[in-house]
mmCIF file of C-alpha atoms in Angstrom:
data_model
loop_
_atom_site.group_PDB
_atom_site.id
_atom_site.type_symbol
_atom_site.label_atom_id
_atom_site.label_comp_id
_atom_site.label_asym_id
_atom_site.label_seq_id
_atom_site.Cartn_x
_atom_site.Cartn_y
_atom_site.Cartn_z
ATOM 1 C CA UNK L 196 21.626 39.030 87.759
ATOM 2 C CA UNK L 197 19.717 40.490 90.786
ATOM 3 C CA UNK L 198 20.918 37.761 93.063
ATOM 4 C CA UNK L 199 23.149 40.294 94.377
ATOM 5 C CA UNK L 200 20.131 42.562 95.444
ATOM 6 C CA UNK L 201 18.551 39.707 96.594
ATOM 7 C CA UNK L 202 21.121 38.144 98.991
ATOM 8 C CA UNK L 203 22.032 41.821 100.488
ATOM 9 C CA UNK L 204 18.401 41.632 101.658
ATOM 10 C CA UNK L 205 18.207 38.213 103.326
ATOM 11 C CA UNK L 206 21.480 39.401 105.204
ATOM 12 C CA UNK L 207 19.794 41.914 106.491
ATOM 13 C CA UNK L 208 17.083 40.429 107.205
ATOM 14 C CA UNK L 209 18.905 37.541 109.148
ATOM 15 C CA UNK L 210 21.027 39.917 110.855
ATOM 16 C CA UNK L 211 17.346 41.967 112.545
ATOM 17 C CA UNK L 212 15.717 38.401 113.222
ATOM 18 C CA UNK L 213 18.849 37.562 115.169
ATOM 19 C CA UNK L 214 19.576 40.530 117.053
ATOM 20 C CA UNK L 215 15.923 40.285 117.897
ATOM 21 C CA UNK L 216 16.454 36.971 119.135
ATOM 22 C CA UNK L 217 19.567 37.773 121.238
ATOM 23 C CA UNK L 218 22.064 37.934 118.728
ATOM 24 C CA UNK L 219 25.124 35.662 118.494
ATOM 25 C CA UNK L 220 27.204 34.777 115.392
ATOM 26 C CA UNK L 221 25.225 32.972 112.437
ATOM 27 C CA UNK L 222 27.078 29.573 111.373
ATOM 28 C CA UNK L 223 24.388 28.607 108.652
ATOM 29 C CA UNK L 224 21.595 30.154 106.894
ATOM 30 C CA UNK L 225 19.507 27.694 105.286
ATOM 31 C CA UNK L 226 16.874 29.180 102.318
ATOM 32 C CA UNK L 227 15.164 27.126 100.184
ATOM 33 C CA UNK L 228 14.119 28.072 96.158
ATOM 34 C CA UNK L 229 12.040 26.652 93.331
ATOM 35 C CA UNK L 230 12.067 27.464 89.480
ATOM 36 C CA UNK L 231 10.237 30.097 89.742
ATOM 37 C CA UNK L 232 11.924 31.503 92.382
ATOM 38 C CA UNK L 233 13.865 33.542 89.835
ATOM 39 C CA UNK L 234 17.145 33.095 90.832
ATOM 40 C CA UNK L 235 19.813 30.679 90.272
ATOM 41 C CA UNK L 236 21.408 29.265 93.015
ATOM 42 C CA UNK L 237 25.199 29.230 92.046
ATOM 43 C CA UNK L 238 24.910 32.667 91.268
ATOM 44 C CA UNK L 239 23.527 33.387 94.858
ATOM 45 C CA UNK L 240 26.221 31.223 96.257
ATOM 46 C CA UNK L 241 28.670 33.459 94.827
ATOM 47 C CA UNK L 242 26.927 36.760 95.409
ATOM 48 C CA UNK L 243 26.794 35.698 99.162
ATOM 49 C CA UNK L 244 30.105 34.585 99.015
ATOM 50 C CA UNK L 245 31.394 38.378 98.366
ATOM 51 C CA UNK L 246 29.014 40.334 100.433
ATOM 52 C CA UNK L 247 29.574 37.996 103.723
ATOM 53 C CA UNK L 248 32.948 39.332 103.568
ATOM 54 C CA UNK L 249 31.660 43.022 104.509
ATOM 55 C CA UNK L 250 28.455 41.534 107.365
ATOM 56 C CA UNK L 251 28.790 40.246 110.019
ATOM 57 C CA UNK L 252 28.099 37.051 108.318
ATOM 58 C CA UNK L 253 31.728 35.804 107.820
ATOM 59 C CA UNK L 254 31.821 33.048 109.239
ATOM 60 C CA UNK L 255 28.082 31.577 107.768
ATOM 61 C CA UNK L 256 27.505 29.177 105.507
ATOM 62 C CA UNK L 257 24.499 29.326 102.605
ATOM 63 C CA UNK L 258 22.215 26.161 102.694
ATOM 64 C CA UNK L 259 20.447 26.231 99.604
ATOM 65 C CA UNK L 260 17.776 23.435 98.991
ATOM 66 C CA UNK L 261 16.591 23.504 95.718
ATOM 67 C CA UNK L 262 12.409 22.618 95.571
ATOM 68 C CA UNK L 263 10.176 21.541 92.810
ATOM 69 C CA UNK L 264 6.646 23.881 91.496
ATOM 70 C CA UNK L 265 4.118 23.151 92.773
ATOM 71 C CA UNK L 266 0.437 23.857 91.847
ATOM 72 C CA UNK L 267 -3.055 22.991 93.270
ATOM 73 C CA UNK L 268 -5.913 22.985 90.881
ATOM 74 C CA UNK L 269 -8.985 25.312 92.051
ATOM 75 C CA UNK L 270 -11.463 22.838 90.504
ATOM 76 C CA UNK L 271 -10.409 19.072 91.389
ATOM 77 C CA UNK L 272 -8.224 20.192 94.320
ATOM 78 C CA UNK L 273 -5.438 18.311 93.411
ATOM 79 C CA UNK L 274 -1.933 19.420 93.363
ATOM 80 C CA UNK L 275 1.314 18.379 91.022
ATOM 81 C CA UNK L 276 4.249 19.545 89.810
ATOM 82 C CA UNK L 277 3.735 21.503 86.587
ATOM 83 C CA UNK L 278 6.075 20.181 83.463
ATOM 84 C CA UNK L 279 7.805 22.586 81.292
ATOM 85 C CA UNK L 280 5.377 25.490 83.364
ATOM 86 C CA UNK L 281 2.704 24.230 81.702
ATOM 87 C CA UNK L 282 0.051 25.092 84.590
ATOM 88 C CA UNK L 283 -2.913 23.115 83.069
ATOM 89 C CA UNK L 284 -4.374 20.763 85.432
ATOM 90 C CA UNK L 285 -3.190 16.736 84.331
ATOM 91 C CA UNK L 286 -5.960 15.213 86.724
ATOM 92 C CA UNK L 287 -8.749 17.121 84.870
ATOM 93 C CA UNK L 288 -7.599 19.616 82.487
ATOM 94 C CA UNK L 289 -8.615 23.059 84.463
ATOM 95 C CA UNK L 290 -6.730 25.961 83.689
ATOM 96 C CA UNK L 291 -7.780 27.519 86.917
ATOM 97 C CA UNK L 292 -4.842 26.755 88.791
ATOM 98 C CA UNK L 293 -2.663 27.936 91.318
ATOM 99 C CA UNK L 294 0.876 28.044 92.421
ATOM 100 C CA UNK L 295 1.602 26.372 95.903
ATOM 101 C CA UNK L 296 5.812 26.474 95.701
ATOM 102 C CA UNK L 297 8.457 26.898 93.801
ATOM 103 C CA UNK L 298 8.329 30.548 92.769
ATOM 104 C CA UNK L 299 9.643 32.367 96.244
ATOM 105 C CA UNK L 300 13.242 32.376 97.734
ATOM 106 C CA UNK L 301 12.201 31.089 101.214
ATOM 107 C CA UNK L 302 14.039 31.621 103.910
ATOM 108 C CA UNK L 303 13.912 28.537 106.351
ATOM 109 C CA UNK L 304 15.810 28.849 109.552
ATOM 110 C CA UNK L 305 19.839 30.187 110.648
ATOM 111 C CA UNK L 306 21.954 28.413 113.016
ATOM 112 C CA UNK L 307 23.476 30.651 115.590
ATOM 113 C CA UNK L 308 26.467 30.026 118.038
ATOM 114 C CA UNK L 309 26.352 30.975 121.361
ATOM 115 C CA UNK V 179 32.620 23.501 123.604
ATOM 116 C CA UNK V 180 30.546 25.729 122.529
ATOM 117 C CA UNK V 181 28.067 23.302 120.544
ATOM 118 C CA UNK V 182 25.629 22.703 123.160
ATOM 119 C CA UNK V 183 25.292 26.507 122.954
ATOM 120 C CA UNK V 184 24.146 26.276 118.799
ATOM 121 C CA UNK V 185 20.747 27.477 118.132
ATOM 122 C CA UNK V 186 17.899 26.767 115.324
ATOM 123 C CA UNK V 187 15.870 30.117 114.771
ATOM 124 C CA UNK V 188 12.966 29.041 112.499
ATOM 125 C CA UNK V 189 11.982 31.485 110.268
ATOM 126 C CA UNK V 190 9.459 30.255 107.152
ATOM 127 C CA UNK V 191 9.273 33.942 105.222
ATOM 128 C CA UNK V 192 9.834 34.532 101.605
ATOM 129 C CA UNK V 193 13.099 36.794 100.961
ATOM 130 C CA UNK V 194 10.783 38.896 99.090
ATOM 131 C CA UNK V 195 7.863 39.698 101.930
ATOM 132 C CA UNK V 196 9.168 43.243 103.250
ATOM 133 C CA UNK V 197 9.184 44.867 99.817
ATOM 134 C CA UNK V 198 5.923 42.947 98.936
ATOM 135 C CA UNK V 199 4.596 45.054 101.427
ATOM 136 C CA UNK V 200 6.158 48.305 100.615
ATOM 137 C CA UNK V 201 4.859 47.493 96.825
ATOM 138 C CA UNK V 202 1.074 46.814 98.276
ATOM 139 C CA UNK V 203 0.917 50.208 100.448
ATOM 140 C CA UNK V 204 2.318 51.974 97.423
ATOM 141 C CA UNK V 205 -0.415 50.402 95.660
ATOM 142 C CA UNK V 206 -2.742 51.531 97.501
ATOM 143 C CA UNK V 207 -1.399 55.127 97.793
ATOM 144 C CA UNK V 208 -1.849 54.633 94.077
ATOM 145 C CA UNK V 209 -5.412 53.454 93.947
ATOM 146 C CA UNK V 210 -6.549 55.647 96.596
ATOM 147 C CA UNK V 211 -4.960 58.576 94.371
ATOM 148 C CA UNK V 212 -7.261 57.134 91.057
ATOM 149 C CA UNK V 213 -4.140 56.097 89.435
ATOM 150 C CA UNK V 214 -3.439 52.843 87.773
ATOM 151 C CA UNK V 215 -0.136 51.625 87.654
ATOM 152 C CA UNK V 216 1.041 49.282 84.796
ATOM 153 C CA UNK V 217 4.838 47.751 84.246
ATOM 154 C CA UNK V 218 5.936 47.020 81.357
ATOM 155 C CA UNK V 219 8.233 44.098 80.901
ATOM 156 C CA UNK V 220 9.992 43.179 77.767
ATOM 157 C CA UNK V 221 13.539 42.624 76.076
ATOM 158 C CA UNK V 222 15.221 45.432 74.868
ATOM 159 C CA UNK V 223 13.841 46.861 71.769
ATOM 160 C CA UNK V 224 11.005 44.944 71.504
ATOM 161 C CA UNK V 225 8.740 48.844 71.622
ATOM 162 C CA UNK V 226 7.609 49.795 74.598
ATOM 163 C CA UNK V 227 8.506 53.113 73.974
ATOM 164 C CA UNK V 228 7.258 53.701 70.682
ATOM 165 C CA UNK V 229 3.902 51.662 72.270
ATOM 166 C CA UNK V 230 3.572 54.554 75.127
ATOM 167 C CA UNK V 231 4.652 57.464 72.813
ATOM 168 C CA UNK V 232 1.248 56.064 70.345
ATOM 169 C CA UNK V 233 -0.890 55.487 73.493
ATOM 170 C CA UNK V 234 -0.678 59.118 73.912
ATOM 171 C CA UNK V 235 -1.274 60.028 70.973
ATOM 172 C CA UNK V 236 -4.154 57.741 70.754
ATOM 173 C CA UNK V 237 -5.896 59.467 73.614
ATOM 174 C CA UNK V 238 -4.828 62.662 73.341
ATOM 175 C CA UNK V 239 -5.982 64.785 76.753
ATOM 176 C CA UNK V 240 -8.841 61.977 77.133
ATOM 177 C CA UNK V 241 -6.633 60.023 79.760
ATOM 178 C CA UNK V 242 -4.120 61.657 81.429
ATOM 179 C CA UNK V 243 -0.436 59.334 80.865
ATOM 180 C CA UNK V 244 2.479 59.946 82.633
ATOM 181 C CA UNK V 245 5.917 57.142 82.288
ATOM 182 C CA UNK V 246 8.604 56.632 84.713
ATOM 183 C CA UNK V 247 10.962 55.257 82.234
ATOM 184 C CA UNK V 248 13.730 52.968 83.471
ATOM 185 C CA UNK V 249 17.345 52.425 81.906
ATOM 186 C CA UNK V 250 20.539 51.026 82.992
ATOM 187 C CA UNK V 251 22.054 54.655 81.046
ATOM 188 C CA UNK V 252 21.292 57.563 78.987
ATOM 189 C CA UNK V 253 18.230 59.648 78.989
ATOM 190 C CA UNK V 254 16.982 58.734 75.938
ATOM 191 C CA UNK V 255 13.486 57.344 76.584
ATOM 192 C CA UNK V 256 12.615 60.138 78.578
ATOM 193 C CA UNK V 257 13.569 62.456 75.695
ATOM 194 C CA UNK V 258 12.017 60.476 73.024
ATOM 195 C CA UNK V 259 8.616 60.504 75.208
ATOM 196 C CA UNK V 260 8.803 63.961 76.002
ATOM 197 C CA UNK V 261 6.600 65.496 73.717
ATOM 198 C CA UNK V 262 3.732 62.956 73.751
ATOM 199 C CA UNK V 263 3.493 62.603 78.151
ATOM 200 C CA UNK V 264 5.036 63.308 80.940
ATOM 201 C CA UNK V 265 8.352 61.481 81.625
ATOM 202 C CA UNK V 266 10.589 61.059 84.037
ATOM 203 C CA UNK V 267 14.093 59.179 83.207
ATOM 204 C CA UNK V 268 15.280 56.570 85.854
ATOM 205 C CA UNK V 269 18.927 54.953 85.526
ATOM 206 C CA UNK V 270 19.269 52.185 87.573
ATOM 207 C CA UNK V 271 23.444 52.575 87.147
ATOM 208 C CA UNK V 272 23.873 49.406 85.651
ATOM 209 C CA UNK V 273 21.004 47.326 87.460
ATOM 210 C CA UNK V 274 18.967 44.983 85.471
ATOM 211 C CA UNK V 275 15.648 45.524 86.853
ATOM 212 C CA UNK V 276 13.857 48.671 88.749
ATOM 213 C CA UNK V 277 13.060 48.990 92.377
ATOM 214 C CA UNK V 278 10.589 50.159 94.103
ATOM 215 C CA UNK V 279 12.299 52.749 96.027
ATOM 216 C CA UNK V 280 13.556 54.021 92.103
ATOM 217 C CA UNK V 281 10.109 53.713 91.134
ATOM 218 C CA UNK V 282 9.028 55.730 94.053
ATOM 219 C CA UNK V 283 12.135 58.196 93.894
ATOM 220 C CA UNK V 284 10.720 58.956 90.632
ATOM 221 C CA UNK V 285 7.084 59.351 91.624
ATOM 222 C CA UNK V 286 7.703 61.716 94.259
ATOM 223 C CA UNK V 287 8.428 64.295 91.384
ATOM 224 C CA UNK V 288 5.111 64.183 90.294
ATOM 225 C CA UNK V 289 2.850 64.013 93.357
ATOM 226 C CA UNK V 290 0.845 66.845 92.929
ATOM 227 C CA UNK V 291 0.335 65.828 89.373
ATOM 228 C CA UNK V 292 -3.020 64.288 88.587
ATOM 229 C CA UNK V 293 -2.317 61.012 86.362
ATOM 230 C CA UNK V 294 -5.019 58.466 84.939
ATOM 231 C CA UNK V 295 -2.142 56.378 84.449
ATOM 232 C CA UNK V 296 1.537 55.960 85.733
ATOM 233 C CA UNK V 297 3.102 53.450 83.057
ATOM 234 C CA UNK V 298 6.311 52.331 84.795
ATOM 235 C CA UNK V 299 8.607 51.304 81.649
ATOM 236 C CA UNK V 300 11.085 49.080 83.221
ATOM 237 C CA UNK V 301 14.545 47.999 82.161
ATOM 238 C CA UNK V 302 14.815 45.940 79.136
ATOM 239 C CA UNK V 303 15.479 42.280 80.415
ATOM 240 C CA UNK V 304 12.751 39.423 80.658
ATOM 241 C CA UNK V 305 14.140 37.696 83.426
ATOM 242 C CA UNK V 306 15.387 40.075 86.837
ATOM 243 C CA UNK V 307 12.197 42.125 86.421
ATOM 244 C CA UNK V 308 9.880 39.471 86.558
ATOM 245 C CA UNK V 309 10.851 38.897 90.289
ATOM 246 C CA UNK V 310 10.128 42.973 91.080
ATOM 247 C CA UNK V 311 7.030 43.761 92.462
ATOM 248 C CA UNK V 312 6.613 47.616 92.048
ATOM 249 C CA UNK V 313 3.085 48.378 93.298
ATOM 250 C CA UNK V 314 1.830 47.337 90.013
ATOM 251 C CA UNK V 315 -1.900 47.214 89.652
ATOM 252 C CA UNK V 316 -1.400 45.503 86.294
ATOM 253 C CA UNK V 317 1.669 43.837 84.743
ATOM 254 C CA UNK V 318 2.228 43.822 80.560
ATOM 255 C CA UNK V 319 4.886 41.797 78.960
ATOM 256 C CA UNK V 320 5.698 42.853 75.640
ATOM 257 C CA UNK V 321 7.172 40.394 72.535
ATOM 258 C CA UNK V 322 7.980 41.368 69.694
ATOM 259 C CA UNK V 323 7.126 39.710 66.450
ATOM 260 C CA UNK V 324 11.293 39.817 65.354
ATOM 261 C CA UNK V 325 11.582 38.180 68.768
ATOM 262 C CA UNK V 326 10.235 34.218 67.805
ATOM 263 C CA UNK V 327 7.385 33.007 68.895
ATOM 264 C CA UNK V 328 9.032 30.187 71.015
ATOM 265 C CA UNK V 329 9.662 32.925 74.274
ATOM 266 C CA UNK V 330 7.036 32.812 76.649
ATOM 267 C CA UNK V 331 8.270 29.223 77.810
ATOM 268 C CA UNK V 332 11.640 30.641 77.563
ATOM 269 C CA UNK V 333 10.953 32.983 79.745
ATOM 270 C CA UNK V 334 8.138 31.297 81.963
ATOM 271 C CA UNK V 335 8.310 33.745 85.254
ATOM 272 C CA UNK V 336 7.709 36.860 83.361
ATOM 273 C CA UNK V 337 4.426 35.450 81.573
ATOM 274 C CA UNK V 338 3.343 33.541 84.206
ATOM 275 C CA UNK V 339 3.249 37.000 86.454
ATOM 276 C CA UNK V 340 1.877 39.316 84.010
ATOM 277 C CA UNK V 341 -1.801 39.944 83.220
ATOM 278 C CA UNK V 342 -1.052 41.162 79.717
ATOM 279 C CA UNK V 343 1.090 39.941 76.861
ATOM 280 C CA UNK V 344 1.474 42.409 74.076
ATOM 281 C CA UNK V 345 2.880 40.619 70.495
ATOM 282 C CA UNK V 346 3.971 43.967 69.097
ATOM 283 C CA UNK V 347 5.370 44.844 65.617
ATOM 284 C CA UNK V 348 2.608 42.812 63.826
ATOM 285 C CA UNK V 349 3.210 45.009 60.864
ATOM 286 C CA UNK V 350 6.435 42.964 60.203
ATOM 287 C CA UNK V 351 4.600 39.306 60.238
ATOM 288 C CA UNK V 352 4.310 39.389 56.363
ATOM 289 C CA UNK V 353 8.437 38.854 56.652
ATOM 290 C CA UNK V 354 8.853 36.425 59.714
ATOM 291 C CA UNK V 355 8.884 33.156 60.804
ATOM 292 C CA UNK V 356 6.168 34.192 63.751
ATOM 293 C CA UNK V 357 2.646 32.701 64.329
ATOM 294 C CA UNK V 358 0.929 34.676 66.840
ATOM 295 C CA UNK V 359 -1.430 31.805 67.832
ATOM 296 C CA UNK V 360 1.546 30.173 68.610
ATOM 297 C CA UNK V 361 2.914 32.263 70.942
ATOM 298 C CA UNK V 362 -0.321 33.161 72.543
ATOM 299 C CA UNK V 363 -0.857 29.564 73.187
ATOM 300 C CA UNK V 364 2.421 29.217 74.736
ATOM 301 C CA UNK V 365 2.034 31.792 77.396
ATOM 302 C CA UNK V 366 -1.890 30.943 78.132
ATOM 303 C CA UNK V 367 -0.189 27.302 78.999
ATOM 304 C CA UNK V 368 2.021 29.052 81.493
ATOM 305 C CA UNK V 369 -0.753 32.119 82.602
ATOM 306 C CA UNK V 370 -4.169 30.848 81.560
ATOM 307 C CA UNK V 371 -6.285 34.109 82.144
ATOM 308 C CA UNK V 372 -3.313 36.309 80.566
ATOM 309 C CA UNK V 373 -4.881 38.529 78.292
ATOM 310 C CA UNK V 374 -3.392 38.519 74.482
ATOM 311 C CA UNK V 375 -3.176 41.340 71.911
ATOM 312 C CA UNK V 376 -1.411 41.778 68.795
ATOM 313 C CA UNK V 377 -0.339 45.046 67.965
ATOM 314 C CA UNK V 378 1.772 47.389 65.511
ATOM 315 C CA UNK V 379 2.337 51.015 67.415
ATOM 316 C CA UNK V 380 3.446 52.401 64.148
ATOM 317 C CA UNK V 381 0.659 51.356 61.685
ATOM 318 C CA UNK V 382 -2.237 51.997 64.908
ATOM 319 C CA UNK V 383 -3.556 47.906 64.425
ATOM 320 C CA UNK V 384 -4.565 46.856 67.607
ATOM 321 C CA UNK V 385 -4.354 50.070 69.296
ATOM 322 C CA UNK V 386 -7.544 50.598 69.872
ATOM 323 C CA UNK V 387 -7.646 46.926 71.586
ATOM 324 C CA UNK V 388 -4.574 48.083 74.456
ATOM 325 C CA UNK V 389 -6.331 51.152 75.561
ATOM 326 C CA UNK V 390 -10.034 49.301 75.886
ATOM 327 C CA UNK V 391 -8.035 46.962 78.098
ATOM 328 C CA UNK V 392 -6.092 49.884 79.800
ATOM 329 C CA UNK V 393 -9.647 51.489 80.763
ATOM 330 C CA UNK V 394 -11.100 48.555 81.802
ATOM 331 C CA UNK V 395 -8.086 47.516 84.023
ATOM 332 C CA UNK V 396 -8.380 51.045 85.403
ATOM 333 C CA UNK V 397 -12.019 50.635 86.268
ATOM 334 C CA UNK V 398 -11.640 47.474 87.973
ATOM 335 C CA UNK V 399 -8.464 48.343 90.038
ATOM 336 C CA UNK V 400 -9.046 52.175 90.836
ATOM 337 C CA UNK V 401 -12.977 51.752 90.439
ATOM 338 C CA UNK V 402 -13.502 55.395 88.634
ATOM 339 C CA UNK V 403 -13.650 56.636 85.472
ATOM 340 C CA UNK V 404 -10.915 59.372 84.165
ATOM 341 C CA UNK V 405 -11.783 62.456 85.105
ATOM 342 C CA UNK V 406 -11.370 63.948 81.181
ATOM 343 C CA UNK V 407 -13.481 60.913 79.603
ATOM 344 C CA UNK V 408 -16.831 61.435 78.703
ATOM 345 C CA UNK V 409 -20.032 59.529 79.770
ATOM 346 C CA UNK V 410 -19.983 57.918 76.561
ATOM 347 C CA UNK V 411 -16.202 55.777 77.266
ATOM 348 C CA UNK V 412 -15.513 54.701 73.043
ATOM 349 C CA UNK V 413 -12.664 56.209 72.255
ATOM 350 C CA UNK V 414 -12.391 57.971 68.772
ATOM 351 C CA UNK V 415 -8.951 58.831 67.915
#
């Protein structure tokens, strides 16, 4: 239940990077999460469709891609996609692993109108 | 026609990168300071209070403890802790997880206070506060025995980002369904390094085990010994 905290600050982060890049009204903000990520994207949807109402954000759309975990073993090198979080390394059975994606809220890009 | 005037700004950051930073330069304040900072995480009623209120005791004026004690409502943790350490309520108003500018809020009370330890005793919920970074040094998760043992992949984000997992209320195994090597398989599966140990606050088991690995934590974040603990670092209760 923090999406709400979490969506008031990618508006405002959106709204800096924009001004900062000449401003102009934001028709799409694309983010991208994993399972880790600790949110869930419906509830973000609906957080962001509330507090859009009150930005300057009313006209945007949310683009949420949804992406898998990813981890990279520190011994073998290789990555995959840990099942169930199980973080144990299936190409040789390290436990010194570490997370590549899947555990951040990334923002990816907005589309601004002239 | 406006289209041809439609922009891409790329922007590649994690949501979560400005108050990463504000939690790393508090944690640094922190370490600079000789203070380690530890958040606990845990569902409600699983005893973290009860936990800090016999880590006091256990040390006595050894280590100096103080708790910034998080709650949606009421004041009751702070009052409950108030005779063993320092404590300093914070009610989030109905929030499920503490900030950082709470958390610092809170701390500004105290600065002149000299602390061995700031225990941050966040709000009772396994999932929001696992996505908080408060300038931590070291994160603790906390389940209780009357909890199941089946949590930690429940619950995956808040094991996989804590360096601690604390299976408290041990003295109540005799009567549950709960194997602790169960559950601290589980959560090494999801954190492999995560350090485990079992615990009753109320009978002292284990006790002795949480503040060896409080002092060593403190030693290898903040580099120097408390300045009330002998040359000599057993602790005798």
């Amino acid at each position: 239940m923090h999406e709400f905290a979490l969506v008031r600050s990618l508006l405002s982060q959106v709204a800096q990077i924009v001004e900062a890049d000449g401003g102009g009204s934001v028709q799409e903000i694309r983010v991208r999460c994993g399972p880790l990520a600790g949110v869930e994207p419906t509830l973000m949807r609906e957080a962001f469709a509330l507090l859009r109402r009150d930005s300057a954000f009313v006209e945007a759309e949310l683009v949420i891609r949804e992406e898998p975990l990813r981890a990279r073993c520190r011994r073998c090198d290789q990555t995959f996609e840990p099942q169930r979080f199980r973080f144990r390394c299936p190409h040789c059975g390290s436990v010194d692993t570490i997370t590549e994606s899947g555990d951040a809220v990334m923002i990816e890009s907005v589309v601004v109108g002239g | 026609m406006t289209s041809n005037e439609t922009r891409v700004i790329t922007i590649e950051r994690d949501v979560t990168a400005t108050a990463r930073m504000d939690a790393a330069r508090f944690r640094e304040t922190m370490t600079a300071r000789g203070t380690l900072v530890v958040n606990l995480l845990s569902s409600p009623g699983s005893g973290k209070t009860t936990l800090l209120a016999e880590t006091a005791r256990f040390w006595g004026d050894q280590i100096r403890c103080g708790v910034l004690v998080g709650d949606i409502a009421t004041d009751r943790d702070a009052q409950r802790l108030a005779p063993w350490l320092p404590a300093i309520q914070l009610t989030t108003g109905g929030a499920c997880h503490l900030s950082l500018a709470l958390v610092q809020q809170g701390w500004q009370q105290w600065e002149e206070l000299p602390l061995d330890i700031l225990f941050i005793e966040n709000v009772g919920n396994l999932v929001c506060p696992s996505s908080h970074d408060l300038g931590e040094h070291v994160r603790v998760v906390l389940l209780a025995t009357t909890e199941g043992d089946d949590k930690p992949a429940k619950y995956p984000k808040a094991f996989r980002t804590s360096d601690g997992l604390l299976i408290t209320k041990t003295d109540l195994l005799p009567y549950l369904p709960f194997d602790v090597d169960v559950a601290a398989q589980d959560a090494r599966e999801i954190r492999p390094d995560i350090e485990v140990i079992a615990l009753s606050a109320l009978q002292g088991q284990g006790l002795a085990q949480w503040c060896q690995f409080l002092q060593e934590q403190r030693r290898r974040h903040v580099g120097r010994r408390p300045a009330n603990e002998s040359a000599d670092s057993t602790v005798n209760r």
